[in-house]
Backbone as XML, in Angstrom:
<?xml version="1.0"?>
<chain id="A" units="angstrom">
  <residue number="1" name="MET">
    <atom name="N" x="-6.326" y="12.271" z="-22.374"/>
    <atom name="CA" x="-6.898" y="11.269" z="-21.485"/>
    <atom name="C" x="-6.150" y="9.953" z="-21.683"/>
  </residue>
  <residue number="2" name="SER">
    <atom name="N" x="-5.811" y="9.304" z="-20.602"/>
    <atom name="CA" x="-5.068" y="8.046" z="-20.663"/>
    <atom name="C" x="-6.020" y="6.864" z="-20.782"/>
  </residue>
  <residue number="3" name="SER">
    <atom name="N" x="-5.552" y="5.881" z="-21.516"/>
    <atom name="CA" x="-6.336" y="4.658" z="-21.611"/>
    <atom name="C" x="-6.151" y="3.842" z="-20.336"/>
  </residue>
  <residue number="4" name="ARG">
    <atom name="N" x="-7.061" y="2.931" z="-20.112"/>
    <atom name="CA" x="-6.975" y="2.070" z="-18.933"/>
    <atom name="C" x="-5.671" y="1.264" z="-18.951"/>
  </residue>
  <residue number="5" name="VAL">
    <atom name="N" x="-5.275" y="0.800" z="-20.116"/>
    <atom name="CA" x="-4.037" y="0.029" z="-20.250"/>
    <atom name="C" x="-2.836" y="0.886" z="-19.856"/>
  </residue>
  <residue number="6" name="GLU">
    <atom name="N" x="-2.827" y="2.137" z="-20.283"/>
    <atom name="CA" x="-1.721" y="3.042" z="-19.961"/>
    <atom name="C" x="-1.682" y="3.333" z="-18.462"/>
  </residue>
  <residue number="7" name="VAL">
    <atom name="N" x="-2.825" y="3.545" z="-17.865"/>
    <atom name="CA" x="-2.877" y="3.804" z="-16.424"/>
    <atom name="C" x="-2.363" y="2.590" z="-15.662"/>
  </residue>
  <residue number="8" name="GLU">
    <atom name="N" x="-2.787" y="1.400" z="-16.061"/>
    <atom name="CA" x="-2.321" y="0.183" z="-15.382"/>
    <atom name="C" x="-0.820" y="-0.008" z="-15.566"/>
  </residue>
  <residue number="9" name="ARG">
    <atom name="N" x="-0.300" y="0.274" z="-16.751"/>
    <atom name="CA" x="1.142" y="0.154" z="-17.003"/>
    <atom name="C" x="1.925" y="1.093" z="-16.082"/>
  </residue>
  <residue number="10" name="ARG">
    <atom name="N" x="1.469" y="2.325" z="-15.975"/>
    <atom name="CA" x="2.165" y="3.280" z="-15.095"/>
    <atom name="C" x="2.094" y="2.830" z="-13.648"/>
  </residue>
  <residue number="11" name="TRP">
    <atom name="N" x="0.955" y="2.299" z="-13.247"/>
    <atom name="CA" x="0.786" y="1.811" z="-11.873"/>
    <atom name="C" x="1.767" y="0.684" z="-11.599"/>
  </residue>
  <residue number="12" name="ARG">
    <atom name="N" x="1.882" y="-0.264" z="-12.508"/>
    <atom name="CA" x="2.788" y="-1.409" z="-12.318"/>
    <atom name="C" x="4.258" y="-0.996" z="-12.364"/>
  </residue>
  <residue number="13" name="GLU">
    <atom name="N" x="4.591" y="-0.037" z="-13.224"/>
    <atom name="CA" x="5.995" y="0.345" z="-13.411"/>
    <atom name="C" x="6.468" y="1.418" z="-12.435"/>
  </residue>
  <residue number="14" name="ARG">
    <atom name="N" x="5.539" y="2.184" z="-11.884"/>
    <atom name="CA" x="5.958" y="3.267" z="-10.996"/>
    <atom name="C" x="5.450" y="3.102" z="-9.567"/>
  </residue>
  <residue number="15" name="TYR">
    <atom name="N" x="4.163" y="2.938" z="-9.403"/>
    <atom name="CA" x="3.580" y="2.884" z="-8.065"/>
    <atom name="C" x="4.039" y="1.651" z="-7.294"/>
  </residue>
  <residue number="16" name="LEU">
    <atom name="N" x="3.929" y="0.492" z="-7.892"/>
    <atom name="CA" x="4.304" y="-0.733" z="-7.178"/>
    <atom name="C" x="5.776" y="-0.749" z="-6.764"/>
  </residue>
  <residue number="17" name="PRO">
    <atom name="N" x="6.708" y="-0.446" z="-7.667"/>
    <atom name="CA" x="8.114" y="-0.408" z="-7.224"/>
    <atom name="C" x="8.365" y="0.656" z="-6.153"/>
  </residue>
  <residue number="18" name="ALA">
    <atom name="N" x="7.691" y="1.790" z="-6.246"/>
    <atom name="CA" x="7.867" y="2.834" z="-5.232"/>
    <atom name="C" x="7.363" y="2.357" z="-3.881"/>
  </residue>
  <residue number="19" name="GLN">
    <atom name="N" x="6.243" y="1.674" z="-3.849"/>
    <atom name="CA" x="5.714" y="1.139" z="-2.599"/>
    <atom name="C" x="6.641" y="0.066" z="-2.018"/>
  </residue>
  <residue number="20" name="GLN">
    <atom name="N" x="7.159" y="-0.783" z="-2.876"/>
    <atom name="CA" x="8.088" y="-1.820" z="-2.409"/>
    <atom name="C" x="9.335" y="-1.187" z="-1.809"/>
  </residue>
  <residue number="21" name="PHE">
    <atom name="N" x="9.861" y="-0.161" z="-2.472"/>
    <atom name="CA" x="11.032" y="0.548" z="-1.973"/>
    <atom name="C" x="10.725" y="1.198" z="-0.619"/>
  </residue>
  <residue number="22" name="TYR">
    <atom name="N" x="9.585" y="1.860" z="-0.520"/>
    <atom name="CA" x="9.186" y="2.523" z="0.717"/>
    <atom name="C" x="9.095" y="1.531" z="1.872"/>
  </residue>
  <residue number="23" name="PHE">
    <atom name="N" x="8.394" y="0.429" z="1.679"/>
    <atom name="CA" x="8.227" y="-0.539" z="2.760"/>
    <atom name="C" x="9.558" y="-1.194" z="3.137"/>
  </residue>
  <residue number="24" name="ALA">
    <atom name="N" x="10.425" y="-1.434" z="2.160"/>
    <atom name="CA" x="11.720" y="-2.047" z="2.455"/>
    <atom name="C" x="12.661" y="-1.067" z="3.155"/>
  </residue>
  <residue number="25" name="THR">
    <atom name="N" x="12.574" y="0.202" z="2.804"/>
    <atom name="CA" x="13.490" y="1.209" z="3.341"/>
    <atom name="C" x="13.021" y="1.778" z="4.676"/>
  </residue>
  <residue number="26" name="VAL">
    <atom name="N" x="11.787" y="2.201" z="4.739"/>
    <atom name="CA" x="11.256" y="2.882" z="5.917"/>
    <atom name="C" x="10.724" y="1.894" z="6.954"/>
  </residue>
  <residue number="27" name="ARG">
    <atom name="N" x="10.229" y="0.771" z="6.486"/>
    <atom name="CA" x="9.646" y="-0.257" z="7.357"/>
    <atom name="C" x="8.586" y="0.344" z="8.283"/>
  </residue>
  <residue number="28" name="PRO">
    <atom name="N" x="7.562" y="0.953" z="7.693"/>
    <atom name="CA" x="6.575" y="1.676" z="8.507"/>
    <atom name="C" x="5.824" y="0.793" z="9.504"/>
  </residue>
  <residue number="29" name="THR">
    <atom name="N" x="5.632" y="-0.462" z="9.198"/>
    <atom name="CA" x="4.892" y="-1.319" z="10.131"/>
    <atom name="C" x="5.679" y="-1.604" z="11.400"/>
  </residue>
  <residue number="30" name="ASP">
    <atom name="N" x="6.982" y="-1.332" z="11.387"/>
    <atom name="CA" x="7.787" y="-1.483" z="12.601"/>
    <atom name="C" x="7.649" y="-0.273" z="13.526"/>
  </residue>
  <residue number="31" name="GLN">
    <atom name="N" x="7.030" y="0.798" z="13.038"/>
    <atom name="CA" x="6.983" y="2.053" z="13.776"/>
    <atom name="C" x="5.610" y="2.389" z="14.345"/>
  </residue>
  <residue number="32" name="VAL">
    <atom name="N" x="4.622" y="1.556" z="14.125"/>
    <atom name="CA" x="3.248" y="1.915" z="14.480"/>
    <atom name="C" x="2.689" y="1.043" z="15.593"/>
  </residue>
  <residue number="33" name="ASP">
    <atom name="N" x="1.632" y="1.542" z="16.202"/>
    <atom name="CA" x="0.922" y="0.784" z="17.223"/>
    <atom name="C" x="-0.313" y="0.084" z="16.661"/>
  </residue>
  <residue number="34" name="ILE">
    <atom name="N" x="-0.903" y="0.676" z="15.618"/>
    <atom name="CA" x="-2.114" y="0.121" z="15.008"/>
    <atom name="C" x="-1.969" y="0.148" z="13.488"/>
  </residue>
  <residue number="35" name="ILE">
    <atom name="N" x="-2.364" y="-0.932" z="12.861"/>
    <atom name="CA" x="-2.422" y="-1.010" z="11.402"/>
    <atom name="C" x="-3.882" y="-1.248" z="11.031"/>
  </residue>
  <residue number="36" name="VAL">
    <atom name="N" x="-4.370" y="-0.468" z="10.081"/>
    <atom name="CA" x="-5.727" y="-0.660" z="9.581"/>
    <atom name="C" x="-5.611" y="-1.277" z="8.188"/>
  </residue>
  <residue number="37" name="HIS">
    <atom name="N" x="-6.112" y="-2.487" z="8.063"/>
    <atom name="CA" x="-6.151" y="-3.159" z="6.762"/>
    <atom name="C" x="-7.480" y="-2.792" z="6.118"/>
  </residue>
  <residue number="38" name="ASN">
    <atom name="N" x="-7.423" y="-2.054" z="5.031"/>
    <atom name="CA" x="-8.664" y="-1.607" z="4.411"/>
    <atom name="C" x="-8.871" y="-2.221" z="3.027"/>
  </residue>
  <residue number="39" name="ASP">
    <atom name="N" x="-8.528" y="-3.489" z="2.913"/>
    <atom name="CA" x="-8.793" y="-4.194" z="1.660"/>
    <atom name="C" x="-10.287" y="-4.202" z="1.360"/>
  </residue>
  <residue number="40" name="GLU">
    <atom name="N" x="-11.078" y="-4.256" z="2.415"/>
    <atom name="CA" x="-12.537" y="-4.154" z="2.314"/>
    <atom name="C" x="-12.942" y="-2.885" z="3.069"/>
  </residue>
  <residue number="41" name="PRO">
    <atom name="N" x="-13.041" y="-1.744" z="2.382"/>
    <atom name="CA" x="-13.286" y="-0.467" z="3.070"/>
    <atom name="C" x="-14.510" y="-0.455" z="3.981"/>
  </residue>
  <residue number="42" name="ARG">
    <atom name="N" x="-15.508" y="-1.245" z="3.683"/>
    <atom name="CA" x="-16.706" y="-1.260" z="4.533"/>
    <atom name="C" x="-16.521" y="-2.144" z="5.767"/>
  </residue>
  <residue number="43" name="GLN">
    <atom name="N" x="-15.452" y="-2.944" z="5.768"/>
    <atom name="CA" x="-15.155" y="-3.804" z="6.913"/>
    <atom name="C" x="-13.655" y="-3.818" z="7.187"/>
  </residue>
  <residue number="44" name="PRO">
    <atom name="N" x="-13.112" y="-2.680" z="7.619"/>
    <atom name="CA" x="-11.672" y="-2.649" z="7.897"/>
    <atom name="C" x="-11.321" y="-3.559" z="9.069"/>
  </residue>
  <residue number="45" name="VAL">
    <atom name="N" x="-10.099" y="-4.038" z="9.050"/>
    <atom name="CA" x="-9.595" y="-4.898" z="10.117"/>
    <atom name="C" x="-8.460" y="-4.150" z="10.820"/>
  </residue>
  <residue number="46" name="TRP">
    <atom name="N" x="-8.515" y="-4.106" z="12.143"/>
    <atom name="CA" x="-7.510" y="-3.423" z="12.956"/>
    <atom name="C" x="-6.540" y="-4.451" z="13.525"/>
  </residue>
  <residue number="47" name="GLU">
    <atom name="N" x="-5.285" y="-4.118" z="13.448"/>
    <atom name="CA" x="-4.239" y="-4.985" z="14.024"/>
    <atom name="C" x="-3.417" y="-4.114" z="14.975"/>
  </residue>
  <residue number="48" name="THR">
    <atom name="N" x="-3.314" y="-4.551" z="16.216"/>
    <atom name="CA" x="-2.517" y="-3.772" z="17.176"/>
    <atom name="C" x="-1.144" y="-4.416" z="17.320"/>
  </residue>
  <residue number="49" name="ARG">
    <atom name="N" x="-0.171" y="-3.567" z="17.550"/>
    <atom name="CA" x="1.206" y="-4.010" z="17.719"/>
    <atom name="C" x="1.728" y="-3.539" z="19.060"/>
  </residue>
  <residue number="50" name="ALA">
    <atom name="N" x="2.319" y="-4.430" z="19.802"/>
    <atom name="CA" x="2.963" y="-4.053" z="21.066"/>
    <atom name="C" x="4.418" y="-3.738" z="20.798"/>
  </residue>
  <residue number="51" name="ARG">
    <atom name="N" x="4.895" y="-2.688" z="21.418"/>
    <atom name="CA" x="6.312" y="-2.335" z="21.246"/>
    <atom name="C" x="7.076" y="-2.655" z="22.494"/>
  </residue>
</chain>
């Protein structure tokens, strides 16, 4: 079982850089019509994009 500190370290060292690489390389927000911001899962915010 991993400690909370170990899980957070892996998240910072692996997940965050991978997400940054993905967004910089693929640029997914340039390819979509709708973005759902779910920072607050009970109150998501929808953003529409015109192409």
